[in-house]
Coordinates of C-alpha atoms and ligand atoms in Angstrom, one line a residue:
X1 CA 44.1 114.4 77.0
X2 CA 45.2 111.9 79.6
X3 CA 42.6 110.4 81.9
X4 CA 42.2 111.7 85.4
X5 CA 44.1 109.5 87.9
X6 CA 42.3 108.2 91.0
X7 CA 43.9 107.7 94.4
X8 CA 42.5 106.0 97.5
X9 CA 44.0 107.2 100.8
X10 CA 43.3 104.9 103.7
X11 CA 43.5 106.9 106.9
X12 CA 42.6 110.2 105.3
X13 CA 41.5 111.8 108.5
X14 CA 45.1 111.8 109.9
X15 CA 47.9 114.3 109.5
X16 CA 49.6 112.7 106.5
X17 CA 46.2 111.7 104.9
X18 CA 45.0 115.3 104.9
X19 CA 48.3 116.7 103.4
X20 CA 48.5 114.0 100.8
X21 CA 44.9 114.5 99.8
X22 CA 45.5 118.2 99.3
X23 CA 48.7 117.4 97.3
X24 CA 46.9 114.9 95.0
X25 CA 43.9 117.2 94.4
X26 CA 46.4 119.9 93.4
X27 CA 47.8 117.4 90.9
X28 CA 44.3 116.8 89.4
X29 CA 43.6 113.4 91.0
X30 CA 40.2 112.1 91.9
X31 CA 40.7 111.3 95.6
X32 CA 38.8 108.8 97.7
X33 CA 39.5 108.5 101.4
X34 CA 38.7 106.0 104.1
X35 CA 38.0 106.3 107.8
X36 CA 36.8 103.5 110.0
X37 CA 33.5 105.3 110.3
X38 CA 33.1 108.0 107.7
X39 CA 29.6 108.9 109.1
X40 CA 30.9 109.8 112.5
X41 CA 34.4 111.2 111.8
X42 CA 34.6 115.0 111.8
X43 CA 37.5 115.1 109.3
X44 CA 38.6 118.3 111.0
X45 CA 42.1 118.1 109.2
X46 CA 40.4 118.1 105.8
X47 CA 38.1 121.0 106.9
X48 CA 41.2 122.9 108.2
X49 CA 42.9 122.5 104.8
X50 CA 39.7 123.5 103.0
X51 CA 39.4 120.2 101.0
X52 CA 36.7 118.3 102.8
X53 CA 34.2 118.8 99.9
X54 CA 36.6 117.6 97.2
X55 CA 37.0 114.1 98.6
X56 CA 34.8 111.0 98.2
X57 CA 34.8 109.6 101.8
X58 CA 34.1 106.0 102.5
X59 CA 34.0 103.8 105.6
X60 CA 36.5 100.9 105.7
X61 CA 38.1 99.1 108.6
X62 CA 41.4 97.7 107.3
X63 CA 41.3 94.7 109.6
X64 CA 38.0 93.7 107.9
X65 CA 38.8 92.2 104.4
X66 CA 35.3 92.7 103.0
X67 CA 35.2 96.4 103.7
X68 CA 38.7 96.8 102.1
X69 CA 37.6 94.9 99.0
X70 CA 34.4 96.9 98.8
X71 CA 36.1 100.3 98.8
X72 CA 38.7 99.2 96.3
X73 CA 35.9 97.9 93.9
X74 CA 34.0 101.1 94.3
X75 CA 37.0 103.5 93.8
X76 CA 38.9 101.5 91.2
X77 CA 42.0 103.5 92.1
X78 CA 45.3 103.7 90.2
X79 CA 47.2 104.3 93.4
X80 CA 46.4 103.2 97.0
X81 CA 48.2 104.9 100.0
X82 CA 47.9 103.1 103.3
X83 CA 48.3 105.7 106.0
X84 CA 45.8 104.1 108.4
X85 CA 46.4 102.2 111.6
X86 CA 47.2 102.8 115.2
X87 CA 50.1 105.4 115.0
X88 CA 51.2 106.1 118.5
X89 CA 54.3 104.2 119.9
X90 CA 53.2 105.0 123.4
X91 CA 49.6 103.7 123.0
X92 CA 50.9 100.5 121.3
X93 CA 52.3 99.4 124.7
X94 CA 48.7 99.6 126.1
X95 CA 47.0 98.2 123.0
X96 CA 49.4 95.7 121.4
X97 CA 46.8 93.5 119.8
X98 CA 44.9 96.4 118.3
X99 CA 48.2 97.8 117.0
X100 CA 49.2 94.6 115.3
X101 CA 45.7 94.0 113.9
X102 CA 45.3 97.5 112.4
X103 CA 48.8 97.7 111.0
X104 CA 49.9 94.2 110.0
X105 CA 46.5 92.6 109.2
X106 CA 45.3 95.9 107.7
X107 CA 48.3 96.0 105.3
X108 CA 47.8 92.3 104.4
X109 CA 44.1 92.9 103.6
X110 CA 44.9 95.7 101.2
X111 CA 47.6 93.6 99.4
X112 CA 45.2 90.7 99.1
X113 CA 42.3 92.9 98.0
X114 CA 44.5 94.4 95.3
X115 CA 45.3 90.9 94.0
X116 CA 41.5 90.4 93.6
X117 CA 41.1 93.4 91.4
X118 CA 42.2 92.8 87.8
X119 CA 43.6 96.3 87.1
X120 CA 47.2 97.0 88.1
X121 CA 47.0 99.1 91.3
X122 CA 50.1 100.7 92.8
X123 CA 50.4 100.4 96.6
X124 CA 52.2 102.7 99.0
X125 CA 52.7 101.5 102.6
X126 CA 53.5 103.9 105.5
X127 CA 56.5 102.2 107.0
X128 CA 58.3 103.7 110.0
X129 CA 61.8 104.5 111.2
X130 CA 60.8 102.9 114.6
X131 CA 61.5 99.5 112.9
X132 CA 65.2 100.3 113.1
X133 CA 65.2 100.6 116.9
X134 CA 68.1 102.7 118.2
X135 CA 69.9 103.7 115.0
X136 CA 73.3 104.9 116.3
X137 CA 74.8 105.7 112.9
X138 CA 72.2 107.1 110.4
X139 CA 69.9 104.3 109.2
X140 CA 69.5 103.6 105.5
X141 CA 67.5 101.0 103.5
X142 CA 70.1 98.3 104.3
X143 CA 70.1 98.8 108.1
X144 CA 68.6 95.8 109.9
X145 CA 65.3 96.2 111.8
X146 CA 65.4 95.9 115.6
X147 CA 61.9 96.9 116.7
X148 CA 61.5 98.0 120.3
X149 CA 57.8 98.5 120.7
X150 CA 54.6 96.7 119.6
X151 CA 54.1 99.5 117.1
X152 CA 57.5 98.9 115.6
X153 CA 57.0 95.1 115.5
X154 CA 53.7 95.6 113.7
X155 CA 55.3 98.1 111.2
X156 CA 58.2 95.6 110.6
X157 CA 55.7 92.8 109.8
X158 CA 53.8 95.1 107.4
X159 CA 57.1 96.1 105.7
X160 CA 58.0 92.5 105.0
X161 CA 54.5 91.7 103.8
X162 CA 54.9 94.5 101.2
X163 CA 58.3 93.3 100.2
X164 CA 57.1 89.7 99.9
X165 CA 54.0 90.6 97.7
X166 CA 56.3 92.7 95.5
X167 CA 58.6 89.7 95.0
X168 CA 56.1 86.9 94.9
X169 CA 53.4 88.5 92.7
X170 CA 55.2 91.2 90.9
X171 CA 53.0 93.9 92.4
X172 CA 53.9 97.6 92.4
X173 CA 54.2 97.8 96.2
X174 CA 56.6 100.0 98.1
X175 CA 57.2 101.2 101.7
X176 CA 58.4 104.6 102.7
X177 CA 60.4 104.2 105.9
X178 CA 59.6 107.7 107.3
X179 CA 61.3 109.3 110.2
X180 CA 59.2 111.6 112.5
X181 CA 57.5 114.3 110.6
X182 CA 55.4 117.0 112.3
X183 CA 53.0 119.7 111.5
X184 CA 50.2 121.8 113.1
X185 CA 47.8 118.8 112.3
X186 CA 49.6 116.6 114.8
X187 CA 47.3 115.8 117.7
X188 CA 48.4 116.7 121.3
X189 CA 49.0 113.0 122.0
X190 CA 52.4 113.4 120.2
X191 CA 55.1 115.1 122.2
X192 CA 56.0 117.7 119.7
X193 CA 52.5 119.1 119.5
X194 CA 52.1 118.7 123.3
X195 CA 55.2 120.9 123.7
X196 CA 54.1 123.5 121.2
X197 CA 50.6 123.8 122.5
X198 CA 51.7 124.0 126.2
X199 CA 54.4 126.5 125.5
X200 CA 51.9 128.7 123.6
X201 CA 49.3 128.5 126.4
X202 CA 52.0 129.4 129.0
X203 CA 53.1 132.3 126.9
X204 CA 49.4 133.5 126.8
X205 CA 49.3 133.5 130.6
X206 CA 48.4 130.0 131.6
X207 CA 50.1 128.9 134.9
X208 CA 50.3 125.3 133.9
X209 CA 53.7 123.4 133.6
X210 CA 54.9 121.3 130.7
X211 CA 55.4 117.7 131.9
X212 CA 57.9 115.6 129.9
X213 CA 59.4 112.1 130.2
X214 CA 62.8 111.4 128.7
X215 CA 64.1 114.6 127.2
X216 CA 67.5 113.2 126.1
X217 CA 66.0 111.1 123.3
X218 CA 67.2 112.2 119.8
X219 CA 65.0 112.2 116.7
X220 CA 65.2 113.2 113.1
X221 CA 62.3 115.6 112.8
X222 CA 61.0 116.8 109.5
X223 CA 58.0 118.7 108.0
X224 CA 55.0 116.5 107.1
X225 CA 53.8 118.5 104.0
X226 CA 57.1 117.8 102.3
X227 CA 57.3 114.1 103.4
X228 CA 54.1 113.3 101.5
X229 CA 55.7 114.5 98.3
X230 CA 58.2 111.7 98.8
X231 CA 55.4 109.2 99.0
X232 CA 54.0 110.4 95.7
X233 CA 57.4 110.3 94.0
X234 CA 57.9 106.7 95.1
X235 CA 54.7 105.8 93.3
X236 CA 55.8 107.5 90.1
X237 CA 59.0 105.4 89.7
X238 CA 59.2 102.7 87.0
X239 CA 60.0 100.0 89.5
X240 CA 58.8 99.8 93.1
X241 CA 61.3 100.2 95.8
X242 CA 61.6 101.2 99.5
X243 CA 63.0 104.5 100.6
X244 CA 64.2 106.0 103.9
X245 CA 62.8 109.5 104.2
X246 CA 64.5 111.8 106.7
X247 CA 66.2 115.1 107.1
X248 CA 69.6 113.5 107.9
X249 CA 69.8 115.6 111.1
X250 CA 69.1 114.4 114.6
X251 CA 68.3 116.6 117.6
X252 CA 67.4 115.9 121.3
X253 CA 63.9 116.6 122.7
X254 CA 65.7 119.0 125.0
X255 CA 66.7 121.1 122.0
X256 CA 63.2 120.9 120.6
X257 CA 61.8 122.4 123.8
X258 CA 64.6 125.0 123.9
X259 CA 63.6 126.3 120.4
X260 CA 59.9 126.3 121.3
X261 CA 60.5 128.2 124.6
X262 CA 62.9 130.7 122.9
X263 CA 60.2 131.5 120.2
X264 CA 58.1 133.2 123.0
X265 CA 60.9 134.3 125.3
X266 CA 60.3 131.7 128.1
X267 CA 62.9 129.7 130.0
X268 CA 63.2 126.1 131.2
X269 CA 63.3 126.3 135.0
X270 CA 60.0 128.1 135.5
X271 CA 58.0 126.1 133.0
X272 CA 59.2 122.5 132.5
X273 CA 58.8 119.5 134.9
X274 CA 60.4 116.1 134.3
X275 CA 57.8 113.4 135.2
X276 CA 59.1 109.8 135.5
X277 CA 55.7 108.4 135.0
X278 CA 55.8 109.5 131.4
X279 CA 58.8 107.2 130.7
X280 CA 58.0 104.3 128.3
X281 CA 58.8 100.6 129.1
X282 CA 61.4 100.7 126.3
X283 CA 62.4 103.8 124.3
X284 CA 64.7 104.6 121.5
X285 CA 67.6 106.9 122.5
X286 CA 68.6 107.9 118.9
X287 CA 66.6 108.1 115.7
X288 CA 68.7 109.3 112.8
X289 CA 68.1 108.7 109.1
X290 CA 70.2 108.7 106.0
X291 CA 68.0 109.8 103.0
X292 CA 70.8 109.6 100.4
X293 CA 68.9 107.1 98.2
X294 CA 65.8 109.3 98.1
X295 CA 67.9 112.2 97.1
X296 CA 69.6 110.3 94.4
X297 CA 66.7 108.3 92.9
X298 CA 63.6 110.4 93.8
X299 CA 65.3 113.8 93.7
X300 CA 63.7 114.4 97.1
X301 CA 65.4 116.3 99.9
X302 CA 64.1 117.8 103.1
X303 CA 64.1 121.6 103.0
X304 CA 62.8 122.1 106.6
X305 CA 64.9 120.9 109.5
X306 CA 64.1 120.7 113.2
X307 CA 64.4 124.4 114.0
X308 CA 62.2 125.3 111.0
X309 CA 59.6 122.7 112.0
X310 CA 59.3 124.1 115.6
X311 CA 59.0 127.7 114.4
X312 CA 56.4 126.7 111.8
X313 CA 54.4 124.8 114.4
X314 CA 54.7 127.7 116.9
X315 CA 53.5 130.2 114.3
X316 CA 50.5 128.1 113.4
X317 CA 49.6 127.6 117.1
X318 CA 49.9 131.3 117.9
X319 CA 48.1 132.5 114.7
X320 CA 45.3 130.2 113.9
X321 CA 44.9 131.7 110.5
X322 CA 48.5 130.9 109.4
X323 CA 48.6 128.9 106.2
X324 CA 49.5 125.3 106.9
Ligands
NDP1 P1 47.5 109.7 112.3 O1 47.3 109.0 113.6 O2 47.3 111.2 112.2 O3 46.4 109.0 111.2 C1 46.2 107.7 111.1 C2 44.8 107.4 110.8 O4 44.6 106.0 110.9 C3 43.8 108.0 111.7 O5 43.3 109.2 111.2 C4 42.7 107.0 111.9 O6 41.6 107.2 111.0 C5 43.3 105.7 111.5 N1 43.5 104.9 112.7 C6 44.0 105.3 113.9 N2 44.0 104.3 114.8 C7 43.6 103.2 114.1 C8 43.3 101.9 114.5 N3 43.6 101.5 115.7 N4 42.9 101.1 113.5 C9 42.6 101.5 112.3 N5 42.8 102.8 111.9 C10 43.3 103.6 112.8 O7 48.9 109.2 111.6 P2 49.9 110.1 110.7 O8 49.1 110.7 109.6 O9 50.8 110.8 111.5 O10 50.7 108.9 110.0 C11 50.3 108.2 108.8 C12 50.9 106.8 108.8 O11 52.3 107.0 108.8 C13 50.6 106.0 110.1 O12 50.5 104.6 109.7 C14 51.8 106.2 110.9 O13 52.0 105.1 111.8 C15 52.9 106.3 109.9 N6 54.1 107.0 110.3 C16 53.9 108.3 110.8 C17 55.1 109.1 111.1 C18 54.9 110.5 111.6 O14 55.9 111.0 112.1 N7 53.8 111.1 111.5 C19 56.4 108.5 111.0 C20 56.4 107.2 110.4 C21 55.3 106.5 110.1 P3 40.1 107.0 111.4 O15 39.9 107.3 112.9 O16 39.4 108.1 110.5 O17 39.7 105.6 111.0

């Protein structure tokens, strides 16, 4: 019988960390997960998915090399998934240094710590479509980066760190360049969940309004639980490589709101207010991905598109017991 594989997920308390942990447990992995402070974190996403007790939780701050090395030595993983770091584009304008530190220095620390450990460890890095800036035509793996936020700058640096360590040291290290992916586990800081939560409260009788900034931006929105399958597939390849993960469809925020409102029979004019204070210093107008390489090499394709994503999020918000 083959030995049980072990995975370490950095940033396990977040949306992707929780779904990936559930997926790997289902595949028979031993799963370790890190949080900056595992004693204080509630891990409510892991509790919600019913897997909190099946994971070995450790504290590690990725910007602190010693703590990264310590957790790697303890877990001795076959695969490391780096999903940790400041993940909000909006917040990155207010905390640019923290953003760069947690993403770029954090990724570098994991890469260096893996070099310290004698066993071959595969490394997945959570890259971001924000690196492309405004895509115009659908972006693929050969599209140049034009980052337009501190978050995107930090993610671009991390991407090239991974690429450089792969080339320089022959490491199995890859980046998934993921476009936006949503789920009921998204916090309300993100506009998709903010919309879904507010629309559901209004439908239940609240007299609040939904305040939004730029609603003409377009994004390629997918379903998080299936995006983490792509991460795992990248790690099972014979040679490490980077992949764009997207649905291949782009829709405006305006359309997203429309679908959410129509799910509960509400209309725009009574419920939505455009608030100019919510505009970002710089924003991407269009995010649109071309996932052809993932389809061809990983056999991965998005089954859920924007309309499905909104309906699934609305369902989960309205019926707390819906399966996630
Ligand atoms: P989340 O924000 O849900 O989770 C990220 C985790 O990282 C948090 O749970 C937190 O864990 C840790 N973290 C947060 N802030 C910091 C910080 N300043 N320093 C160190 N650690 C921090 O993100 P997602 O699960 O949505 O995304 C996973 C990764 O994928 C992130 O790197 C994100 O940037 C990237 N990504 C996500 C996309 C999406 O659409 N969801 C699209 C493209 C990329 P704790 O508090 O327990 O330490």
